[in-house]
Tab-separated table of C-alpha atoms in Angstrom:
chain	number	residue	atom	x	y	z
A	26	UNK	CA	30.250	-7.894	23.593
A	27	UNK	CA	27.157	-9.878	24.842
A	28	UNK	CA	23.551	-7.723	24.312
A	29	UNK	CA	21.617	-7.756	27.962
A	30	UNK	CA	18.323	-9.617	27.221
A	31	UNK	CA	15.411	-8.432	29.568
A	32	UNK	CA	12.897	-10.167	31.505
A	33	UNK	CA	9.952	-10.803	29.222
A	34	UNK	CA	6.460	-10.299	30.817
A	35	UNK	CA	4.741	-7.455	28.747
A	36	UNK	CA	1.115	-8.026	27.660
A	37	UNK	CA	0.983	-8.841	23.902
A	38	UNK	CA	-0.722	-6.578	21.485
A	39	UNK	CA	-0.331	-6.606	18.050
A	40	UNK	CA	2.426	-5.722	16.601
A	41	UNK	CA	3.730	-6.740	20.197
A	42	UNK	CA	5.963	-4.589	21.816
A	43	UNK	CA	7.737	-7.654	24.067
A	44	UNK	CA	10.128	-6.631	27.222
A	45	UNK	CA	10.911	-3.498	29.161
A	46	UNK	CA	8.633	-0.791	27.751
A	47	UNK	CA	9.523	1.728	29.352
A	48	UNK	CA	12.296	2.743	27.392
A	49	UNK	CA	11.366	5.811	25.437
A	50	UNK	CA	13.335	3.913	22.499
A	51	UNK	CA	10.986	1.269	22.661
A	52	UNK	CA	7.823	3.181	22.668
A	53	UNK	CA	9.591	5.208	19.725
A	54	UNK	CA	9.811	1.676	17.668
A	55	UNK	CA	6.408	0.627	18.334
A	56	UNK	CA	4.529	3.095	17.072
A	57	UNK	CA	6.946	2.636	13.693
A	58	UNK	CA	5.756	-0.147	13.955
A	59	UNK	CA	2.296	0.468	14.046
A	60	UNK	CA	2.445	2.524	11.465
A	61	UNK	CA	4.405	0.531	9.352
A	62	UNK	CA	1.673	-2.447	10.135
A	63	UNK	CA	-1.156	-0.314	8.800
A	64	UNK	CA	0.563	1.313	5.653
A	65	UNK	CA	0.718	0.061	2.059
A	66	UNK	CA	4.390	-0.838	2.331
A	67	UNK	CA	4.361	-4.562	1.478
A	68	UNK	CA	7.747	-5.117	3.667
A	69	UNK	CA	7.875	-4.213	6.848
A	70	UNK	CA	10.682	-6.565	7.829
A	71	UNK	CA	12.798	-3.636	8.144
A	72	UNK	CA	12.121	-0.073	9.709
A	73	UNK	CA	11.062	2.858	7.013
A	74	UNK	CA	10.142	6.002	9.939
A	75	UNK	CA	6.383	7.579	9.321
A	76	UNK	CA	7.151	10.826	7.591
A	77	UNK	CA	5.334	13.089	10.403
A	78	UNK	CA	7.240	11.271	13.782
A	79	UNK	CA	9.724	13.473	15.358
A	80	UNK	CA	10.948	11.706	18.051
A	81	UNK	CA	13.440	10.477	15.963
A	82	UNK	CA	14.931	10.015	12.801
A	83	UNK	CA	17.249	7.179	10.182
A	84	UNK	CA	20.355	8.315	10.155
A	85	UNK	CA	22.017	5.076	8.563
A	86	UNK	CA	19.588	2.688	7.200
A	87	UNK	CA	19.610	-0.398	4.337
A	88	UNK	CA	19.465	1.107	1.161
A	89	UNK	CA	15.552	0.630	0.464
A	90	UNK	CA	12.706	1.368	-2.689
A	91	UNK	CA	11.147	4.624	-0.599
A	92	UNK	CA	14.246	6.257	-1.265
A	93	UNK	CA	11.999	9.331	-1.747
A	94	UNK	CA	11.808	9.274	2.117
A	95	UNK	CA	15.310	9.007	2.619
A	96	UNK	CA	15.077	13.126	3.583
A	97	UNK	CA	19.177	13.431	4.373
A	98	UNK	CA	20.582	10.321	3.610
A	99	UNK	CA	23.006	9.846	1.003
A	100	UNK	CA	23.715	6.387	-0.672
A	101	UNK	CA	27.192	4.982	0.222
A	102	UNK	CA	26.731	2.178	-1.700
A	103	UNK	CA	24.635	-0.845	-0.125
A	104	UNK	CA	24.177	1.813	2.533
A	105	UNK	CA	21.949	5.218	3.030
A	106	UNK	CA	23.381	7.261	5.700
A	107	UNK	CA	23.281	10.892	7.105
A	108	UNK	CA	26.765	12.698	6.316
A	109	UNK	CA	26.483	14.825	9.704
A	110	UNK	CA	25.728	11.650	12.213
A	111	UNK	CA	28.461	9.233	10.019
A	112	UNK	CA	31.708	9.849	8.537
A	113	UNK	CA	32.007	7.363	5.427
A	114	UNK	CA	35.855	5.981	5.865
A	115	UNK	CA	38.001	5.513	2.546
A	116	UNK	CA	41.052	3.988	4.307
A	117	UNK	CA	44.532	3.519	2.648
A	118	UNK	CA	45.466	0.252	1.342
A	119	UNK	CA	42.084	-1.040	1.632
A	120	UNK	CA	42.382	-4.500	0.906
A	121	UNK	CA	38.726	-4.250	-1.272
A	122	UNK	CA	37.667	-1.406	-2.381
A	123	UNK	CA	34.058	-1.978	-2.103
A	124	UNK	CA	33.794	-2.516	1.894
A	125	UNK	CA	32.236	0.604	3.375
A	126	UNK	CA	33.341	2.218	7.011
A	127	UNK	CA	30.379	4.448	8.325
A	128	UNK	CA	31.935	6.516	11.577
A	129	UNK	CA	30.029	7.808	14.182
A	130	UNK	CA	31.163	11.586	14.090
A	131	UNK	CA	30.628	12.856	17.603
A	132	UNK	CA	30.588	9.385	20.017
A	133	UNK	CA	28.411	9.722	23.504
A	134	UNK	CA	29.189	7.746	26.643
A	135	UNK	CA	32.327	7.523	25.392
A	136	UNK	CA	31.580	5.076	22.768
A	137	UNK	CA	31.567	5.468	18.707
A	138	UNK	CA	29.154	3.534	16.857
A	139	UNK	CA	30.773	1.902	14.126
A	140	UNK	CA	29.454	0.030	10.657
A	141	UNK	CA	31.542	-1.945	8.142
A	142	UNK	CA	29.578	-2.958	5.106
A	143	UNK	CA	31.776	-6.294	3.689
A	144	UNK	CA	32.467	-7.332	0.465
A	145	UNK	CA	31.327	-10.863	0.127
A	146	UNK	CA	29.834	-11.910	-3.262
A	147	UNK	CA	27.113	-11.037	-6.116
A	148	UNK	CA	24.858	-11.480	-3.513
A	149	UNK	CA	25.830	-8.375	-1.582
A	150	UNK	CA	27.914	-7.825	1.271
A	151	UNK	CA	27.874	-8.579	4.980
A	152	UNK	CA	26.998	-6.366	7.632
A	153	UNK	CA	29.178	-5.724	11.202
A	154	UNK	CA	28.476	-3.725	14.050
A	155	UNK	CA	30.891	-2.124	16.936
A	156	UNK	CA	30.269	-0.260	19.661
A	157	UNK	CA	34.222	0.820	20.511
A	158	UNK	CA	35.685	3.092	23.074
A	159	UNK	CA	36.275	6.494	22.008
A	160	UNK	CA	39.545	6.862	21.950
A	161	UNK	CA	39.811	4.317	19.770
A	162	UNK	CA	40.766	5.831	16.236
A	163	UNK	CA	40.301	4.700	12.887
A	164	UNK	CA	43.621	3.474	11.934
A	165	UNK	CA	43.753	1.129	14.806
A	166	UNK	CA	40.304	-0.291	14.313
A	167	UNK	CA	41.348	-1.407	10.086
A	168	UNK	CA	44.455	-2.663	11.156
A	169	UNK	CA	42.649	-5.038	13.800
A	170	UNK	CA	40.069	-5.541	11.924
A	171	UNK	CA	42.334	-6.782	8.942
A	172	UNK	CA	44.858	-8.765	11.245
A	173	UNK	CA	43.507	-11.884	10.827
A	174	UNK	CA	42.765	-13.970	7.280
A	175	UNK	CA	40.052	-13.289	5.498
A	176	UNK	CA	36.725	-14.394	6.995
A	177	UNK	CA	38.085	-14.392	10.761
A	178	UNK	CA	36.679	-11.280	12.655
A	179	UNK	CA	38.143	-11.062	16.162
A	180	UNK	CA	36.052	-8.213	17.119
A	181	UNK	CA	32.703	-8.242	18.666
A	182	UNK	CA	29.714	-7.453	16.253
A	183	UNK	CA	26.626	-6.535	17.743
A	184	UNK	CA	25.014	-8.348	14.502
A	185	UNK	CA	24.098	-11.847	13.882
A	186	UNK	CA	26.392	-14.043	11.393
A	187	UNK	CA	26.340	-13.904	7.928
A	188	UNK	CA	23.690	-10.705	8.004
A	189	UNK	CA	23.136	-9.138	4.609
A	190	UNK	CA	21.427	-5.594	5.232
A	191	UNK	CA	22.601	-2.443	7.199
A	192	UNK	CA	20.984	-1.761	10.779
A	193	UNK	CA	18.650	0.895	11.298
A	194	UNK	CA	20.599	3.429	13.282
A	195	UNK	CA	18.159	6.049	14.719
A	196	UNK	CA	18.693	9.366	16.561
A	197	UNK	CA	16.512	11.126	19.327
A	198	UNK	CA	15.383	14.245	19.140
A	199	UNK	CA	14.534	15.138	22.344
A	200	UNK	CA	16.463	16.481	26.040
A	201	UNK	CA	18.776	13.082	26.063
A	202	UNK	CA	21.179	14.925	23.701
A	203	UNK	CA	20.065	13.353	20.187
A	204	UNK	CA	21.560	9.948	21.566
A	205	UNK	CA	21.970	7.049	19.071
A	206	UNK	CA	20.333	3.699	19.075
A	207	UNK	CA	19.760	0.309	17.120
A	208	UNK	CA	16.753	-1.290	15.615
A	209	UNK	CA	17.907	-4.346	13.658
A	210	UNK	CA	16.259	-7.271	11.924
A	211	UNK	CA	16.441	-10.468	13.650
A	212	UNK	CA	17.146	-13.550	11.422
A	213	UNK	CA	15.007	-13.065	8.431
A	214	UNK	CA	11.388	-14.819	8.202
A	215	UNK	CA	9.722	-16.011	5.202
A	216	UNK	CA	6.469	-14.286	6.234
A	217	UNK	CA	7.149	-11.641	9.224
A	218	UNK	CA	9.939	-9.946	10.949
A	219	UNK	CA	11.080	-9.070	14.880
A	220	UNK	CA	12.605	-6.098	15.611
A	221	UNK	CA	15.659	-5.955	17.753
A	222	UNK	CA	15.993	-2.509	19.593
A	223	UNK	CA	19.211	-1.959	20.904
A	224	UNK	CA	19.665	0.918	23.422
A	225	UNK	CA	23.134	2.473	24.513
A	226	UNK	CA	24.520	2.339	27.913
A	227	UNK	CA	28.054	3.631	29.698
A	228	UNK	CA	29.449	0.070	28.909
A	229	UNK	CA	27.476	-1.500	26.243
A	230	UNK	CA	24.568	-1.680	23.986
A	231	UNK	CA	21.198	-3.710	24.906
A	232	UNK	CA	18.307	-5.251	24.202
A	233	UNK	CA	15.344	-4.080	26.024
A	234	UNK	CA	12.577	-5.140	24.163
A	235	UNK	CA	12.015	-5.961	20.850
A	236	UNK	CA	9.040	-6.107	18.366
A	237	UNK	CA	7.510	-9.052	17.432
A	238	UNK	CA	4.935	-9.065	13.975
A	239	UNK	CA	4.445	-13.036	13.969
A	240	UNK	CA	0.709	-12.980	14.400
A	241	UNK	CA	-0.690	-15.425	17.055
A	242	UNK	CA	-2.583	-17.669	14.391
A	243	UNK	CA	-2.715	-19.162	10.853
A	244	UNK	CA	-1.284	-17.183	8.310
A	245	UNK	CA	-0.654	-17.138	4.708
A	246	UNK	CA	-1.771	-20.382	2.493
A	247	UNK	CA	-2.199	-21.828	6.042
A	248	UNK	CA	-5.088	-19.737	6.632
A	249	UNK	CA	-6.886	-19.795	3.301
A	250	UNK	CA	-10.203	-22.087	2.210
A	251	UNK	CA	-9.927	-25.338	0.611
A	252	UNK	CA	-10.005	-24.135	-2.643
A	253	UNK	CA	-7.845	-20.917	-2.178
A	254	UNK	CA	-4.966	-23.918	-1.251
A	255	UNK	CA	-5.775	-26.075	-4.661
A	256	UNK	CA	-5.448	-23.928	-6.336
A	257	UNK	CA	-2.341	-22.404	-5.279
A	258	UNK	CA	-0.649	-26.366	-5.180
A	259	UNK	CA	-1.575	-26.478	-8.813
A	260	UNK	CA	0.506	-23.311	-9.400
A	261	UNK	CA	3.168	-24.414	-7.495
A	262	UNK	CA	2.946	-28.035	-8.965
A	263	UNK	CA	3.017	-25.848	-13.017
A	264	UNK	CA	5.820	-23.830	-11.855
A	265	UNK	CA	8.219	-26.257	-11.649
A	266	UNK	CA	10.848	-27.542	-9.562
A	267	UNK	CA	13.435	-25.549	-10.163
A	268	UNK	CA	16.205	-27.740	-10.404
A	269	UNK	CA	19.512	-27.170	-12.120
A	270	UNK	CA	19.058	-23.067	-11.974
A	271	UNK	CA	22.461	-21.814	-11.005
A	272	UNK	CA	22.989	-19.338	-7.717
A	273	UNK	CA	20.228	-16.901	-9.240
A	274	UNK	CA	17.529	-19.584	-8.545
A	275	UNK	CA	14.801	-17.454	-10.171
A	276	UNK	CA	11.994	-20.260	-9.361
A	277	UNK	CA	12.889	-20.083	-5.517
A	278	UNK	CA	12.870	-16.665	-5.811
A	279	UNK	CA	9.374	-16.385	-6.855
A	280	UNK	CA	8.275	-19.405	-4.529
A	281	UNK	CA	9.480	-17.205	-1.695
A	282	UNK	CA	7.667	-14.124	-3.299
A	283	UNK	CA	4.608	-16.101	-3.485
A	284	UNK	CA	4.188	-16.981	0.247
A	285	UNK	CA	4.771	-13.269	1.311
A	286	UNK	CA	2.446	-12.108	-0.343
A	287	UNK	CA	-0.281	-14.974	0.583
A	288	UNK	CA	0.712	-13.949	4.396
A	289	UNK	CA	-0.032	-10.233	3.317
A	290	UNK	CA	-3.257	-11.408	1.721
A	291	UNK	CA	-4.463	-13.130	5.192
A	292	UNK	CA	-2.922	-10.495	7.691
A	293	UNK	CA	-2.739	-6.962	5.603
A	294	UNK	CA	-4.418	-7.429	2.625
A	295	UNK	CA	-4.690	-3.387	1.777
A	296	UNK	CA	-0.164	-3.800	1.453
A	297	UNK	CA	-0.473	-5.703	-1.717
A	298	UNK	CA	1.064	-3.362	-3.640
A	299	UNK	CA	3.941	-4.204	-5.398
A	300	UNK	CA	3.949	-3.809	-9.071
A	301	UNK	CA	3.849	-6.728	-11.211
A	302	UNK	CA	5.920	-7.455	-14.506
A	303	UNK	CA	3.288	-9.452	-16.631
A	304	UNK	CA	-0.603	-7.853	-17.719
A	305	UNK	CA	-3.063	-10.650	-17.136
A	306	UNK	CA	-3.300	-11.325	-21.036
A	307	UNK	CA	0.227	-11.455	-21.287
A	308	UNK	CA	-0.166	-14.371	-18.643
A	309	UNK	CA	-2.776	-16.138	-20.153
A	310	UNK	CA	-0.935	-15.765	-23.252
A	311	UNK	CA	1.556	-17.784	-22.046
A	312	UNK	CA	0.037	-20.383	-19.797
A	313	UNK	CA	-2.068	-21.328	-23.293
A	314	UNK	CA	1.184	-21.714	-25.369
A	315	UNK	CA	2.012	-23.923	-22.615
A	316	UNK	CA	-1.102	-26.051	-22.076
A	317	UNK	CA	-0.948	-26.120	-25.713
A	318	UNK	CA	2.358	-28.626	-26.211
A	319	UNK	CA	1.231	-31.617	-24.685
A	320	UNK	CA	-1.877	-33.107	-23.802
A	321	UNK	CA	-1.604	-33.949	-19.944
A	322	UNK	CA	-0.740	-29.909	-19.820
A	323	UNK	CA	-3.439	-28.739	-21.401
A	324	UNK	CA	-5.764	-30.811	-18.477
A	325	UNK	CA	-3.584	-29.241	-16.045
A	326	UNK	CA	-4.593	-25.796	-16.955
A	327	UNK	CA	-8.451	-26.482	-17.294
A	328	UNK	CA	-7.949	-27.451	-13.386
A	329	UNK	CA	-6.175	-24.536	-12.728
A	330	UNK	CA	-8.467	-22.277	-14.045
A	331	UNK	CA	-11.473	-24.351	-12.515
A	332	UNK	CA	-10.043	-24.001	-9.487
A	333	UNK	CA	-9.121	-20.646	-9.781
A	334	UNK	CA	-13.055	-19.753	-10.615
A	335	UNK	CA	-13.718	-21.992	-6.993
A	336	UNK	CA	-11.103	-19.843	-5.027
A	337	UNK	CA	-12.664	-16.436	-5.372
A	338	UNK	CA	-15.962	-16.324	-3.865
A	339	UNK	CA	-14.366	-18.725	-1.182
A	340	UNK	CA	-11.436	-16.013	-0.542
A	341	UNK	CA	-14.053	-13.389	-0.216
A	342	UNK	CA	-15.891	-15.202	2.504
A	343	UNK	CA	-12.555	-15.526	4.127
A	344	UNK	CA	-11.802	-11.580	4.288
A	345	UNK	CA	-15.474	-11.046	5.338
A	346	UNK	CA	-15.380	-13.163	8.257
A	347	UNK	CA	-11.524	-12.139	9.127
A	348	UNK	CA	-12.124	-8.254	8.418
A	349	UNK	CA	-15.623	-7.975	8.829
A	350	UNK	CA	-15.675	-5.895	5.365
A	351	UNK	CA	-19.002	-5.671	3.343
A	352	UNK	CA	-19.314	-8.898	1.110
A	353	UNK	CA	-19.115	-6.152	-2.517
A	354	UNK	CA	-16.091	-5.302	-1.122
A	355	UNK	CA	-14.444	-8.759	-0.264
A	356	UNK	CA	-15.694	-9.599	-3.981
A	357	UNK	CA	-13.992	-7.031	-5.158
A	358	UNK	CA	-10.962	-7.308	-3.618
A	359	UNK	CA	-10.810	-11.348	-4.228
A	360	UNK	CA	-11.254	-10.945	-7.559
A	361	UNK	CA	-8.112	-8.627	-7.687
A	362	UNK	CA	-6.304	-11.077	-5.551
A	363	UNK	CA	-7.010	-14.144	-6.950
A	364	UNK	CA	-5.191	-12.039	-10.417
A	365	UNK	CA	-2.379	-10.597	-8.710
A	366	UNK	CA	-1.414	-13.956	-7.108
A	367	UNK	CA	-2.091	-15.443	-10.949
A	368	UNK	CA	0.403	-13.052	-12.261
A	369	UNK	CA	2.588	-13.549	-9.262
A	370	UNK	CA	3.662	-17.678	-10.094
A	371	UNK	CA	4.152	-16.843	-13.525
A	372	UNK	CA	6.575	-14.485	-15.569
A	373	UNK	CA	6.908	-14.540	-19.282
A	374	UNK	CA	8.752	-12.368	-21.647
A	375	UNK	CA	6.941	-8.621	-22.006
A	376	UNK	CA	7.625	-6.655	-25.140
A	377	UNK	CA	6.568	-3.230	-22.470
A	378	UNK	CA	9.053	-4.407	-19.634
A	379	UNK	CA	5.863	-4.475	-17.277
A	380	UNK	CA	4.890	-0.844	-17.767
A	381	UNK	CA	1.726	-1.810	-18.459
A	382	UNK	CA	1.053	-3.894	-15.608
A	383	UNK	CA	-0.447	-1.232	-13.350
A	384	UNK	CA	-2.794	-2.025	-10.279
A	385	UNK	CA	-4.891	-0.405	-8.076
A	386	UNK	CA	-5.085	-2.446	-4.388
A	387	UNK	CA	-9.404	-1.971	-3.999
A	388	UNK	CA	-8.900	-2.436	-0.165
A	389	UNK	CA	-11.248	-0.147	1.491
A	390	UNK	CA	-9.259	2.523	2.934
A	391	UNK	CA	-11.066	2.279	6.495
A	392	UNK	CA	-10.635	-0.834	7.678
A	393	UNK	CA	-6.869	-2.010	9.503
């Protein structure tokens, strides 16, 4: 089952709403969107609905860390999901008993959304979506779903390969009947994420529009001053290269971490929010036991920190000619991002667990 692309002409905005906007669906996701562009949430790869919309609402969804907004959903395991849209399926002689079935209850244009949540490693599982006829029950769907070897799926899935989080299914609220739809996470980006909405129809699910957050210039380290990029080549340079780590591959992890959360600092600075493990001393601690061992280290760190010292007042230029903020604030806020992204490369052992590491984003509250 092929997804109907549209015709791609809309003017761009930002986040840009790209295709056939007239869909009420697609005016629904954008002004998630919006919202989600403008809150403190530092990931908005993925749909989390503004508390006050009620055009529509999550009723299956990636399990998520706002679980407090969750409202109805119930966790099925690597899924949240409302009981009265989706029937969770426990079929007998499940091959593994970890896959997950979520069932649309009550199907519409005589289709029945369906999810099946994989099993595939320590990584998670994999994520498949079918749109199926009606009549189609259960017991028919597992056993053609589980007629070929492992690994083959002859069925349609309205999902990319090898996907590792749930779709957002939504539901309207409004004279259409509560009818389902789609919004779904294109291939992940290191730095931003497009929206897929996907709409039902008699005969299939499309793709109207999507939303696109890839802003239309520099971002991240790719935006920053001269010294804002030394110094973060020197952290990357002390942080190692990884090598030999096993499948966990902490250092790529945090690599990956890093470069989110310079792209937040050049495009929504006020969404640096996530808690860190390490305090600053606890840090510095650690970077001087290090410097300390051999000579050519402990040169390496006096850089760092000179260019650390450089960075600051050069960052706060940055966010006063990108934001237009008063030059107190963009001190303030450099100096607090020029620590987080300090604490950010660098993890050493905490005797508190990082319960003390508590921050406060200084971001003015008035300015998106």
């Amino acid at each position: 089952m092929l997804l109907t692309l549209p015709n791609v002409g809309s003017a761009r905005d930002f986040p840009a709403l790209i295709g056939d906007t007239e869909y009420q669906e697609c005016q629904i996701a954008k002004g998630m969107a919006d919202w989600a562009f403008e809150s403190t949430l530092p990931d908005i790869k993925w749909p989390d609905i503004d508390p006050a919309d009620t055009n529509a609402q999550i009723v299956l969804s990636r399990l998520n860390d706002f679980v407090d907004r969750s409202g109805s959903l119930i966790s099925g395991g690597y899924t949240l999901y409302d009981a009265e849209s989706f029937e969770g399926k426990e079929p007998k002689g499940n091959p593994r008993n970890y896959d997950e079935y979520y069932w649309q209850r009550v199907p519409q244009n005589g289709k029945r959304l369906v999810v099946w949540s994989s099993t595939h490693s320590w990584r998670g599982n994999w994520f498949f979506l079918f749109y199926l006829d009606q009549n189609q029950r259960f017991e028919e769907f597992f056993e053609a779903l589980w007629s070929l070897p492992r690994g083959q799926v002859d069925m349609p899935s309205l999902l990319q390969d090898d996907q590792w989080q749930a779709p957002t299914i939504l539901k309207n609220s409004d004279e259409k009947g509560g009818a389902f739809w789609v919004i779904n996470q294109r291939h992940q980006h290191a730095k931003w994420g497009i929206w897929d909405i996907m709409v039902p129809t008699i005969d299939e699910m499309i793709l109207p529009c999507w939303i696109d957050f890839v802003p239309d210039r520099p971002t991240g380290l790719e935006a920053m001053p001269v010294a804002v990029r030394r110094f973060a080549l020197l952290a990357d340079e002390a942080l190692g290269p990884g090598t030999n780590e096993g499948t966990l591959q902490p250092t790529a992890r945090i690599r990956s971490r890093v470069e989110q959360k310079w792209a937040l600092i050049s495009e929504r600075p006020w969404a640096l929010t996530r808690p860190l493990y390490n305090t600053r001393d606890e840090v510095d601690g650690g970077l001087a036991v290090w410097a300390d061992q051999i000579p050519a280290r402990a040169v390496f760190y006096r850089n760092l920190k000179r260019e650390y010292k450089r960075a600051e007042p050069q960052l706060a230029n940055f966010l006063t000619d990108r934001f237009g903020i008063e030059p107190k604030q963009a001190e303030r806020y450099s100096a607090f991002a020029m620590d987080y992204m300090l604490r950010s490369y660098f993890v050493f052992h905490s005797a508190s667990g990082g319960r003390d590491a508590a921050l406060t984003n200084p971001w003015p509250k008035d300015v998106r």
